[in-house]
Amino acid sequence: MRRMAIVQGENAIVVEPDVVITTLLGSCVAACLYDPVAKVGGMNHFLLGEPSADHRVSAGDMQRYGIHAMELLINGMMKKGAMRTRLRAHIYGGANIVSGLGSIGSSNAAFAHRFMQTEGIEVAHSDVGGTSARKIEFLPQEGRSRCTKVADRVPDRPPVPVALPPVGGDLELF
């Protein structure tokens, strides 16, 4: 099975069988969309939902916003045979990992759900919020996904010393 990894600001659209699209999310959100009839699917990964009304965004920075990422993903899928009315969605991410950044993750997740509702796209599955990062694996042709939460932090365990083999024999090092 071929794996395609995407990062923030990217999307991938697949029509071939045996492909898995993967990403790692914190406060970002990934929308996994698929058309069960056309067997077309894709995933995006965005940093923020949409810019505020008073914030000017350059064309190059638009890729960081969900409003742009969603349109790119949907339009790209339609070019490959998907129909907007048949799309189904899985939404992941939106964790509030860094306490000093407020509720960016929650805002991102709310944007994704609001977008799907406005566009009439059924959300088949959603795993958003909390404080854990997530690893997402999406099989676009089948519309199946796996979300694995990454531990909030490394457990507090003292390091375990490694036992060294006993020194012996007739070899002398100098």
Short mmCIF file of N, CA and C in Angstrom, two decimals:
data_model
loop_
_atom_site.label_atom_id
_atom_site.label_comp_id
_atom_site.label_asym_id
_atom_site.label_seq_id
_atom_site.Cartn_x
_atom_site.Cartn_y
_atom_site.Cartn_z
N MET A 1 0.84 -1.17 0.00
CA MET A 1 0.00 0.00 0.00
C MET A 1 0.89 1.24 0.00
N ARG A 2 0.60 2.16 -0.88
CA ARG A 2 1.39 3.39 -1.00
C ARG A 2 0.89 4.42 0.01
N ARG A 3 1.82 5.11 0.67
CA ARG A 3 1.47 6.13 1.66
C ARG A 3 1.82 7.51 1.12
N MET A 4 0.91 8.45 1.33
CA MET A 4 1.13 9.86 0.96
C MET A 4 0.97 10.68 2.23
N ALA A 5 2.01 11.39 2.63
CA ALA A 5 1.93 12.23 3.82
C ALA A 5 1.72 13.68 3.39
N ILE A 6 0.79 14.36 4.06
CA ILE A 6 0.59 15.78 3.79
C ILE A 6 0.88 16.56 5.06
N VAL A 7 1.27 17.82 4.87
CA VAL A 7 1.55 18.71 6.00
C VAL A 7 0.65 19.94 5.89
N GLN A 8 0.77 20.80 6.86
CA GLN A 8 -0.04 22.02 6.93
C GLN A 8 -0.04 22.78 5.61
N GLY A 9 -1.23 23.13 5.13
CA GLY A 9 -1.38 23.88 3.90
C GLY A 9 -1.47 23.03 2.65
N GLU A 10 -1.38 21.71 2.81
CA GLU A 10 -1.43 20.81 1.64
C GLU A 10 -2.75 20.05 1.60
N ASN A 11 -3.00 19.45 0.43
CA ASN A 11 -4.10 18.51 0.29
C ASN A 11 -3.66 17.44 -0.70
N ALA A 12 -4.35 16.32 -0.67
CA ALA A 12 -4.08 15.23 -1.60
C ALA A 12 -5.42 14.65 -2.03
N ILE A 13 -5.53 14.36 -3.32
CA ILE A 13 -6.75 13.76 -3.88
C ILE A 13 -6.34 12.49 -4.59
N VAL A 14 -7.07 11.40 -4.33
CA VAL A 14 -6.68 10.09 -4.83
C VAL A 14 -7.86 9.40 -5.50
N VAL A 15 -7.57 8.79 -6.64
CA VAL A 15 -8.55 7.93 -7.32
C VAL A 15 -8.02 6.50 -7.44
N GLU A 16 -6.75 6.30 -7.14
CA GLU A 16 -6.12 4.99 -7.25
C GLU A 16 -6.42 4.15 -6.01
N PRO A 17 -6.54 2.83 -6.18
CA PRO A 17 -6.72 1.97 -5.01
C PRO A 17 -5.40 1.80 -4.26
N ASP A 18 -5.49 1.30 -3.05
CA ASP A 18 -4.32 0.97 -2.23
C ASP A 18 -3.42 2.16 -1.94
N VAL A 19 -4.03 3.29 -1.63
CA VAL A 19 -3.28 4.48 -1.22
C VAL A 19 -3.83 4.94 0.13
N VAL A 20 -2.92 5.29 1.03
CA VAL A 20 -3.29 5.83 2.34
C VAL A 20 -2.73 7.24 2.42
N ILE A 21 -3.58 8.20 2.78
CA ILE A 21 -3.12 9.57 3.00
C ILE A 21 -2.98 9.74 4.51
N THR A 22 -1.84 10.29 4.95
CA THR A 22 -1.59 10.45 6.38
C THR A 22 -1.22 11.88 6.71
N THR A 23 -1.46 12.24 7.96
CA THR A 23 -1.01 13.53 8.47
C THR A 23 -0.96 13.46 9.99
N LEU A 24 -0.29 14.43 10.59
CA LEU A 24 -0.19 14.55 12.04
C LEU A 24 -0.76 15.91 12.42
N LEU A 25 -1.69 15.93 13.37
CA LEU A 25 -2.41 17.15 13.72
C LEU A 25 -2.26 17.50 15.19
N GLY A 26 -2.22 18.80 15.45
CA GLY A 26 -2.34 19.32 16.81
C GLY A 26 -3.60 20.17 16.83
N SER A 27 -3.43 21.50 16.80
CA SER A 27 -4.59 22.39 16.75
C SER A 27 -5.13 22.51 15.33
N CYS A 28 -4.35 22.08 14.36
CA CYS A 28 -4.81 22.09 12.96
C CYS A 28 -5.95 21.10 12.79
N VAL A 29 -6.64 21.21 11.67
CA VAL A 29 -7.74 20.29 11.35
C VAL A 29 -7.49 19.66 10.00
N ALA A 30 -7.85 18.40 9.87
CA ALA A 30 -7.85 17.71 8.57
C ALA A 30 -9.28 17.30 8.27
N ALA A 31 -9.68 17.59 7.05
CA ALA A 31 -10.98 17.11 6.56
C ALA A 31 -10.69 16.03 5.54
N CYS A 32 -11.27 14.87 5.75
CA CYS A 32 -11.16 13.75 4.81
C CYS A 32 -12.50 13.64 4.11
N LEU A 33 -12.51 13.84 2.80
CA LEU A 33 -13.75 13.78 2.03
C LEU A 33 -13.69 12.62 1.06
N TYR A 34 -14.83 12.01 0.78
CA TYR A 34 -14.88 10.94 -0.21
C TYR A 34 -16.25 10.90 -0.86
N ASP A 35 -16.25 10.43 -2.10
CA ASP A 35 -17.47 10.18 -2.85
C ASP A 35 -17.56 8.67 -2.99
N PRO A 36 -18.53 8.02 -2.32
CA PRO A 36 -18.59 6.56 -2.34
C PRO A 36 -18.95 5.96 -3.70
N VAL A 37 -19.54 6.74 -4.59
CA VAL A 37 -19.91 6.24 -5.91
C VAL A 37 -18.74 6.37 -6.88
N ALA A 38 -18.14 7.55 -6.94
CA ALA A 38 -17.02 7.80 -7.87
C ALA A 38 -15.71 7.21 -7.36
N LYS A 39 -15.66 6.83 -6.08
CA LYS A 39 -14.44 6.29 -5.47
C LYS A 39 -13.29 7.29 -5.55
N VAL A 40 -13.62 8.55 -5.25
CA VAL A 40 -12.64 9.63 -5.22
C VAL A 40 -12.59 10.14 -3.78
N GLY A 41 -11.39 10.34 -3.27
CA GLY A 41 -11.27 10.85 -1.91
C GLY A 41 -10.07 11.75 -1.77
N GLY A 42 -10.07 12.53 -0.71
CA GLY A 42 -8.95 13.41 -0.47
C GLY A 42 -8.93 13.92 0.96
N MET A 43 -7.81 14.52 1.31
CA MET A 43 -7.62 15.07 2.65
C MET A 43 -6.92 16.42 2.53
N ASN A 44 -7.30 17.36 3.41
CA ASN A 44 -6.55 18.59 3.53
C ASN A 44 -6.07 18.73 4.97
N HIS A 45 -5.23 19.74 5.20
CA HIS A 45 -4.66 19.98 6.53
C HIS A 45 -4.51 21.49 6.65
N PHE A 46 -5.35 22.12 7.48
CA PHE A 46 -5.28 23.59 7.57
C PHE A 46 -5.00 24.06 8.99
N LEU A 47 -4.37 25.24 9.05
CA LEU A 47 -3.91 25.83 10.30
C LEU A 47 -4.99 26.63 11.02
N LEU A 48 -5.77 27.40 10.28
CA LEU A 48 -6.80 28.27 10.84
C LEU A 48 -8.06 28.17 10.00
N GLY A 49 -9.21 28.40 10.60
CA GLY A 49 -10.47 28.29 9.87
C GLY A 49 -10.62 29.32 8.77
N GLU A 50 -10.71 30.58 9.16
CA GLU A 50 -10.84 31.66 8.18
C GLU A 50 -10.28 32.92 8.80
N PRO A 51 -9.76 33.83 7.95
CA PRO A 51 -9.21 35.07 8.49
C PRO A 51 -10.32 35.96 9.04
N SER A 52 -9.98 36.77 10.03
CA SER A 52 -10.96 37.72 10.56
C SER A 52 -11.22 38.79 9.51
N ALA A 53 -12.34 39.45 9.61
CA ALA A 53 -12.75 40.44 8.61
C ALA A 53 -11.76 41.59 8.48
N ASP A 54 -11.08 41.94 9.57
CA ASP A 54 -10.15 43.07 9.53
C ASP A 54 -8.71 42.65 9.22
N HIS A 55 -8.50 41.39 8.92
CA HIS A 55 -7.15 40.88 8.66
C HIS A 55 -6.94 40.67 7.16
N ARG A 56 -5.99 41.39 6.59
CA ARG A 56 -5.68 41.22 5.17
C ARG A 56 -4.72 40.06 5.01
N VAL A 57 -5.05 39.18 4.09
CA VAL A 57 -4.25 37.97 3.87
C VAL A 57 -3.74 37.97 2.45
N SER A 58 -2.43 37.73 2.31
CA SER A 58 -1.85 37.64 0.96
C SER A 58 -2.30 36.34 0.31
N ALA A 59 -2.23 36.32 -1.00
CA ALA A 59 -2.64 35.12 -1.74
C ALA A 59 -1.82 33.90 -1.30
N GLY A 60 -0.54 34.10 -1.01
CA GLY A 60 0.32 33.00 -0.59
C GLY A 60 -0.05 32.43 0.77
N ASP A 61 -0.62 33.27 1.64
CA ASP A 61 -0.99 32.81 2.98
C ASP A 61 -2.37 32.16 3.03
N MET A 62 -3.15 32.27 1.97
CA MET A 62 -4.50 31.70 1.97
C MET A 62 -4.49 30.18 2.17
N GLN A 63 -3.40 29.51 1.77
CA GLN A 63 -3.34 28.05 1.90
C GLN A 63 -3.40 27.60 3.35
N ARG A 64 -3.15 28.50 4.29
CA ARG A 64 -3.20 28.14 5.70
C ARG A 64 -4.61 28.11 6.27
N TYR A 65 -5.56 28.65 5.51
CA TYR A 65 -6.93 28.80 6.01
C TYR A 65 -7.86 27.72 5.47
N GLY A 66 -8.73 27.24 6.36
CA GLY A 66 -9.68 26.20 6.01
C GLY A 66 -10.63 26.59 4.90
N ILE A 67 -11.05 27.84 4.87
CA ILE A 67 -12.00 28.28 3.85
C ILE A 67 -11.42 28.05 2.45
N HIS A 68 -10.14 28.28 2.30
CA HIS A 68 -9.45 28.08 1.02
C HIS A 68 -9.16 26.59 0.80
N ALA A 69 -8.68 25.93 1.85
CA ALA A 69 -8.33 24.50 1.76
C ALA A 69 -9.54 23.65 1.39
N MET A 70 -10.70 23.97 1.94
CA MET A 70 -11.91 23.20 1.64
C MET A 70 -12.31 23.36 0.18
N GLU A 71 -12.28 24.57 -0.32
CA GLU A 71 -12.65 24.79 -1.72
C GLU A 71 -11.68 24.09 -2.67
N LEU A 72 -10.38 24.16 -2.35
CA LEU A 72 -9.39 23.47 -3.20
C LEU A 72 -9.65 21.97 -3.22
N LEU A 73 -9.93 21.40 -2.05
CA LEU A 73 -10.16 19.96 -1.96
C LEU A 73 -11.43 19.56 -2.72
N ILE A 74 -12.52 20.26 -2.48
CA ILE A 74 -13.78 19.92 -3.14
C ILE A 74 -13.68 20.09 -4.65
N ASN A 75 -13.14 21.22 -5.09
CA ASN A 75 -13.02 21.45 -6.54
C ASN A 75 -12.09 20.44 -7.19
N GLY A 76 -10.99 20.08 -6.52
CA GLY A 76 -10.08 19.07 -7.06
C GLY A 76 -10.74 17.71 -7.18
N MET A 77 -11.56 17.36 -6.21
CA MET A 77 -12.26 16.08 -6.26
C MET A 77 -13.30 16.08 -7.38
N MET A 78 -13.99 17.19 -7.56
CA MET A 78 -15.00 17.27 -8.63
C MET A 78 -14.34 17.14 -10.00
N LYS A 79 -13.13 17.66 -10.15
CA LYS A 79 -12.41 17.51 -11.42
C LYS A 79 -12.09 16.05 -11.71
N LYS A 80 -12.05 15.22 -10.65
CA LYS A 80 -11.74 13.80 -10.83
C LYS A 80 -12.99 12.93 -10.79
N GLY A 81 -14.16 13.55 -10.87
CA GLY A 81 -15.40 12.78 -11.00
C GLY A 81 -16.33 12.76 -9.80
N ALA A 82 -15.94 13.35 -8.68
CA ALA A 82 -16.81 13.37 -7.51
C ALA A 82 -17.96 14.35 -7.73
N MET A 83 -19.06 14.09 -7.05
CA MET A 83 -20.19 15.02 -7.06
C MET A 83 -20.35 15.60 -5.66
N ARG A 84 -20.47 16.90 -5.57
CA ARG A 84 -20.58 17.60 -4.29
C ARG A 84 -21.72 17.02 -3.43
N THR A 85 -22.82 16.65 -4.05
CA THR A 85 -23.98 16.15 -3.30
C THR A 85 -23.76 14.77 -2.69
N ARG A 86 -22.74 14.05 -3.15
CA ARG A 86 -22.46 12.70 -2.62
C ARG A 86 -21.32 12.69 -1.61
N LEU A 87 -20.69 13.82 -1.39
CA LEU A 87 -19.52 13.84 -0.51
C LEU A 87 -19.88 13.52 0.93
N ARG A 88 -18.99 12.78 1.57
CA ARG A 88 -19.07 12.46 2.99
C ARG A 88 -17.77 12.92 3.62
N ALA A 89 -17.82 13.29 4.90
CA ALA A 89 -16.63 13.86 5.55
C ALA A 89 -16.30 13.15 6.85
N HIS A 90 -15.00 13.15 7.15
CA HIS A 90 -14.47 12.81 8.46
C HIS A 90 -13.66 14.04 8.86
N ILE A 91 -13.80 14.50 10.09
CA ILE A 91 -13.09 15.69 10.56
C ILE A 91 -12.26 15.32 11.79
N TYR A 92 -10.99 15.72 11.78
CA TYR A 92 -10.07 15.39 12.87
C TYR A 92 -9.23 16.59 13.27
N GLY A 93 -8.74 16.55 14.51
CA GLY A 93 -7.80 17.56 14.99
C GLY A 93 -8.48 18.55 15.92
N GLY A 94 -8.02 19.80 15.84
CA GLY A 94 -8.61 20.85 16.64
C GLY A 94 -8.33 20.73 18.13
N ALA A 95 -7.18 20.16 18.47
CA ALA A 95 -6.82 20.03 19.89
C ALA A 95 -6.32 21.38 20.41
N ASN A 96 -6.50 21.60 21.69
CA ASN A 96 -5.96 22.80 22.35
C ASN A 96 -4.73 22.37 23.13
N ILE A 97 -3.63 22.27 22.40
CA ILE A 97 -2.41 21.69 22.96
C ILE A 97 -1.61 22.69 23.79
N VAL A 98 -1.44 23.91 23.29
CA VAL A 98 -0.64 24.92 23.97
C VAL A 98 -1.59 25.88 24.69
N SER A 99 -1.56 25.87 26.02
CA SER A 99 -2.53 26.65 26.79
C SER A 99 -2.43 28.15 26.52
N GLY A 100 -1.27 28.67 26.22
CA GLY A 100 -1.10 30.10 25.98
C GLY A 100 -1.69 30.58 24.66
N LEU A 101 -2.08 29.67 23.79
CA LEU A 101 -2.63 30.07 22.49
C LEU A 101 -4.15 30.14 22.48
N GLY A 102 -4.76 29.98 23.63
CA GLY A 102 -6.22 30.06 23.69
C GLY A 102 -6.87 28.83 23.08
N SER A 103 -8.00 29.04 22.44
CA SER A 103 -8.78 27.91 21.91
C SER A 103 -8.75 27.86 20.39
N ILE A 104 -7.57 27.99 19.82
CA ILE A 104 -7.43 27.94 18.35
C ILE A 104 -7.96 26.61 17.82
N GLY A 105 -7.62 25.52 18.47
CA GLY A 105 -8.07 24.21 18.02
C GLY A 105 -9.59 24.10 18.00
N SER A 106 -10.23 24.57 19.06
CA SER A 106 -11.69 24.53 19.12
C SER A 106 -12.31 25.36 18.02
N SER A 107 -11.73 26.53 17.75
CA SER A 107 -12.23 27.40 16.67
C SER A 107 -12.09 26.72 15.32
N ASN A 108 -10.97 26.03 15.11
CA ASN A 108 -10.75 25.33 13.84
C ASN A 108 -11.77 24.21 13.64
N ALA A 109 -12.01 23.44 14.70
CA ALA A 109 -12.98 22.35 14.62
C ALA A 109 -14.38 22.89 14.37
N ALA A 110 -14.73 23.98 15.05
CA ALA A 110 -16.06 24.59 14.86
C ALA A 110 -16.21 25.08 13.42
N PHE A 111 -15.14 25.67 12.86
CA PHE A 111 -15.20 26.11 11.47
C PHE A 111 -15.49 24.93 10.54
N ALA A 112 -14.76 23.82 10.73
CA ALA A 112 -14.92 22.67 9.84
C ALA A 112 -16.36 22.14 9.89
N HIS A 113 -16.92 22.02 11.07
CA HIS A 113 -18.30 21.53 11.20
C HIS A 113 -19.29 22.52 10.58
N ARG A 114 -19.07 23.80 10.82
CA ARG A 114 -19.95 24.83 10.25
C ARG A 114 -19.89 24.80 8.73
N PHE A 115 -18.68 24.64 8.17
CA PHE A 115 -18.51 24.59 6.72
C PHE A 115 -19.30 23.41 6.14
N MET A 116 -19.16 22.24 6.75
CA MET A 116 -19.85 21.05 6.24
C MET A 116 -21.36 21.24 6.30
N GLN A 117 -21.84 21.81 7.38
CA GLN A 117 -23.28 22.03 7.51
C GLN A 117 -23.77 23.02 6.45
N THR A 118 -23.04 24.11 6.25
CA THR A 118 -23.42 25.11 5.25
C THR A 118 -23.44 24.51 3.85
N GLU A 119 -22.47 23.64 3.56
CA GLU A 119 -22.35 23.04 2.23
C GLU A 119 -23.21 21.79 2.06
N GLY A 120 -23.86 21.35 3.11
CA GLY A 120 -24.71 20.16 3.01
C GLY A 120 -23.93 18.87 2.88
N ILE A 121 -22.72 18.84 3.45
CA ILE A 121 -21.87 17.64 3.40
C ILE A 121 -22.03 16.89 4.72
N GLU A 122 -22.44 15.63 4.62
CA GLU A 122 -22.65 14.81 5.81
C GLU A 122 -21.31 14.51 6.48
N VAL A 123 -21.25 14.71 7.79
CA VAL A 123 -20.06 14.35 8.56
C VAL A 123 -20.31 12.94 9.09
N ALA A 124 -19.62 11.97 8.49
CA ALA A 124 -19.78 10.56 8.87
C ALA A 124 -19.06 10.25 10.18
N HIS A 125 -17.96 10.96 10.44
CA HIS A 125 -17.20 10.72 11.66
C HIS A 125 -16.42 11.98 12.02
N SER A 126 -16.26 12.22 13.32
CA SER A 126 -15.51 13.37 13.79
C SER A 126 -14.82 13.01 15.10
N ASP A 127 -13.56 13.40 15.22
CA ASP A 127 -12.81 13.25 16.46
C ASP A 127 -11.99 14.54 16.61
N VAL A 128 -12.54 15.49 17.36
CA VAL A 128 -11.91 16.81 17.49
C VAL A 128 -11.84 17.20 18.96
N GLY A 129 -10.99 18.21 19.24
CA GLY A 129 -10.89 18.78 20.57
C GLY A 129 -9.91 18.03 21.45
N GLY A 130 -10.01 18.28 22.74
CA GLY A 130 -9.11 17.66 23.70
C GLY A 130 -7.74 18.32 23.70
N THR A 131 -6.77 17.60 24.22
CA THR A 131 -5.41 18.14 24.32
C THR A 131 -4.37 17.25 23.66
N SER A 132 -4.81 16.23 22.95
CA SER A 132 -3.87 15.28 22.32
C SER A 132 -3.71 15.54 20.84
N ALA A 133 -2.48 15.39 20.38
CA ALA A 133 -2.23 15.40 18.93
C ALA A 133 -2.81 14.11 18.36
N ARG A 134 -3.01 14.09 17.05
CA ARG A 134 -3.60 12.92 16.40
C ARG A 134 -2.83 12.57 15.13
N LYS A 135 -2.67 11.27 14.91
CA LYS A 135 -2.14 10.77 13.64
C LYS A 135 -3.34 10.24 12.87
N ILE A 136 -3.49 10.71 11.62
CA ILE A 136 -4.64 10.32 10.80
C ILE A 136 -4.15 9.50 9.62
N GLU A 137 -4.85 8.41 9.35
CA GLU A 137 -4.62 7.58 8.16
C GLU A 137 -5.97 7.43 7.46
N PHE A 138 -6.01 7.80 6.18
CA PHE A 138 -7.27 7.81 5.44
C PHE A 138 -7.13 7.01 4.16
N LEU A 139 -8.04 6.05 3.98
CA LEU A 139 -8.12 5.26 2.74
C LEU A 139 -9.21 5.91 1.88
N PRO A 140 -8.82 6.79 0.96
CA PRO A 140 -9.80 7.60 0.24
C PRO A 140 -10.78 6.82 -0.62
N GLN A 141 -10.34 5.74 -1.23
CA GLN A 141 -11.24 4.98 -2.10
C GLN A 141 -12.35 4.29 -1.32
N GLU A 142 -12.06 3.96 -0.07
CA GLU A 142 -13.02 3.24 0.76
C GLU A 142 -13.76 4.16 1.73
N GLY A 143 -13.25 5.38 1.90
CA GLY A 143 -13.87 6.29 2.85
C GLY A 143 -13.67 5.87 4.30
N ARG A 144 -12.59 5.12 4.55
CA ARG A 144 -12.29 4.66 5.91
C ARG A 144 -11.10 5.43 6.46
N SER A 145 -11.11 5.67 7.75
CA SER A 145 -9.99 6.37 8.37
C SER A 145 -9.68 5.78 9.73
N ARG A 146 -8.46 6.06 10.17
CA ARG A 146 -8.02 5.66 11.50
C ARG A 146 -7.41 6.89 12.16
N CYS A 147 -7.82 7.15 13.38
CA CYS A 147 -7.30 8.28 14.15
C CYS A 147 -6.65 7.72 15.41
N THR A 148 -5.36 7.98 15.55
CA THR A 148 -4.63 7.51 16.73
C THR A 148 -4.18 8.72 17.52
N LYS A 149 -4.60 8.79 18.77
CA LYS A 149 -4.18 9.91 19.61
C LYS A 149 -2.75 9.68 20.07
N VAL A 150 -1.97 10.74 19.99
CA VAL A 150 -0.58 10.72 20.43
C VAL A 150 -0.60 11.17 21.89
N ALA A 151 0.19 10.52 22.73
CA ALA A 151 0.21 10.84 24.16
C ALA A 151 0.39 12.33 24.39
N ASP A 152 -0.31 12.85 25.41
CA ASP A 152 -0.19 14.27 25.75
C ASP A 152 1.26 14.64 26.05
N ARG A 153 1.93 13.79 26.76
CA ARG A 153 3.35 14.02 27.05
C ARG A 153 4.00 12.69 27.36
N VAL A 154 5.30 12.69 27.35
CA VAL A 154 6.05 11.47 27.64
C VAL A 154 5.89 11.16 29.13
N PRO A 155 5.60 9.93 29.47
CA PRO A 155 5.44 9.57 30.89
C PRO A 155 6.70 9.87 31.68
N ASP A 156 6.53 10.27 32.95
CA ASP A 156 7.67 10.55 33.82
C ASP A 156 8.22 9.24 34.37
N ARG A 157 9.26 8.75 33.74
CA ARG A 157 9.94 7.54 34.20
C ARG A 157 11.43 7.82 34.18
N PRO A 158 12.10 7.45 35.24
CA PRO A 158 13.55 7.65 35.20
C PRO A 158 14.18 6.72 34.16
N PRO A 159 15.28 7.15 33.57
CA PRO A 159 15.93 6.29 32.59
C PRO A 159 16.43 5.01 33.25
N VAL A 160 16.34 3.93 32.53
CA VAL A 160 16.80 2.63 33.03
C VAL A 160 18.20 2.40 32.48
N PRO A 161 19.18 2.20 33.38
CA PRO A 161 20.54 1.97 32.89
C PRO A 161 20.63 0.65 32.13
N VAL A 162 21.42 0.67 31.09
CA VAL A 162 21.62 -0.52 30.28
C VAL A 162 22.75 -1.33 30.89
N ALA A 163 22.52 -2.60 31.10
CA ALA A 163 23.54 -3.48 31.66
C ALA A 163 24.60 -3.74 30.60
N LEU A 164 25.86 -3.51 30.98
CA LEU A 164 26.96 -3.76 30.06
C LEU A 164 27.43 -5.20 30.21
N PRO A 165 27.86 -5.81 29.12
CA PRO A 165 28.36 -7.18 29.22
C PRO A 165 29.64 -7.20 30.06
N PRO A 166 29.86 -8.29 30.78
CA PRO A 166 31.07 -8.37 31.60
C PRO A 166 32.32 -8.31 30.73
N VAL A 167 33.33 -7.64 31.27
CA VAL A 167 34.60 -7.52 30.56
C VAL A 167 35.45 -8.71 30.96
N GLY A 168 36.03 -9.35 29.98
CA GLY A 168 36.86 -10.50 30.29
C GLY A 168 37.54 -10.99 29.02
N GLY A 169 38.30 -12.02 29.15
CA GLY A 169 38.96 -12.57 27.99
C GLY A 169 40.42 -12.18 27.97
N ASP A 170 41.11 -12.56 26.91
CA ASP A 170 42.54 -12.31 26.83
C ASP A 170 42.90 -11.21 25.85
N LEU A 171 41.95 -10.33 25.52
CA LEU A 171 42.21 -9.22 24.61
C LEU A 171 42.57 -8.00 25.44
N GLU A 172 43.71 -7.41 25.13
CA GLU A 172 44.14 -6.24 25.87
C GLU A 172 44.07 -5.03 24.95
N LEU A 173 43.39 -3.99 25.42
CA LEU A 173 43.27 -2.75 24.66
C LEU A 173 44.23 -1.73 25.25
N PHE A 174 44.91 -0.98 24.37
CA PHE A 174 45.82 0.06 24.87
C PHE A 174 45.69 1.31 24.08
#
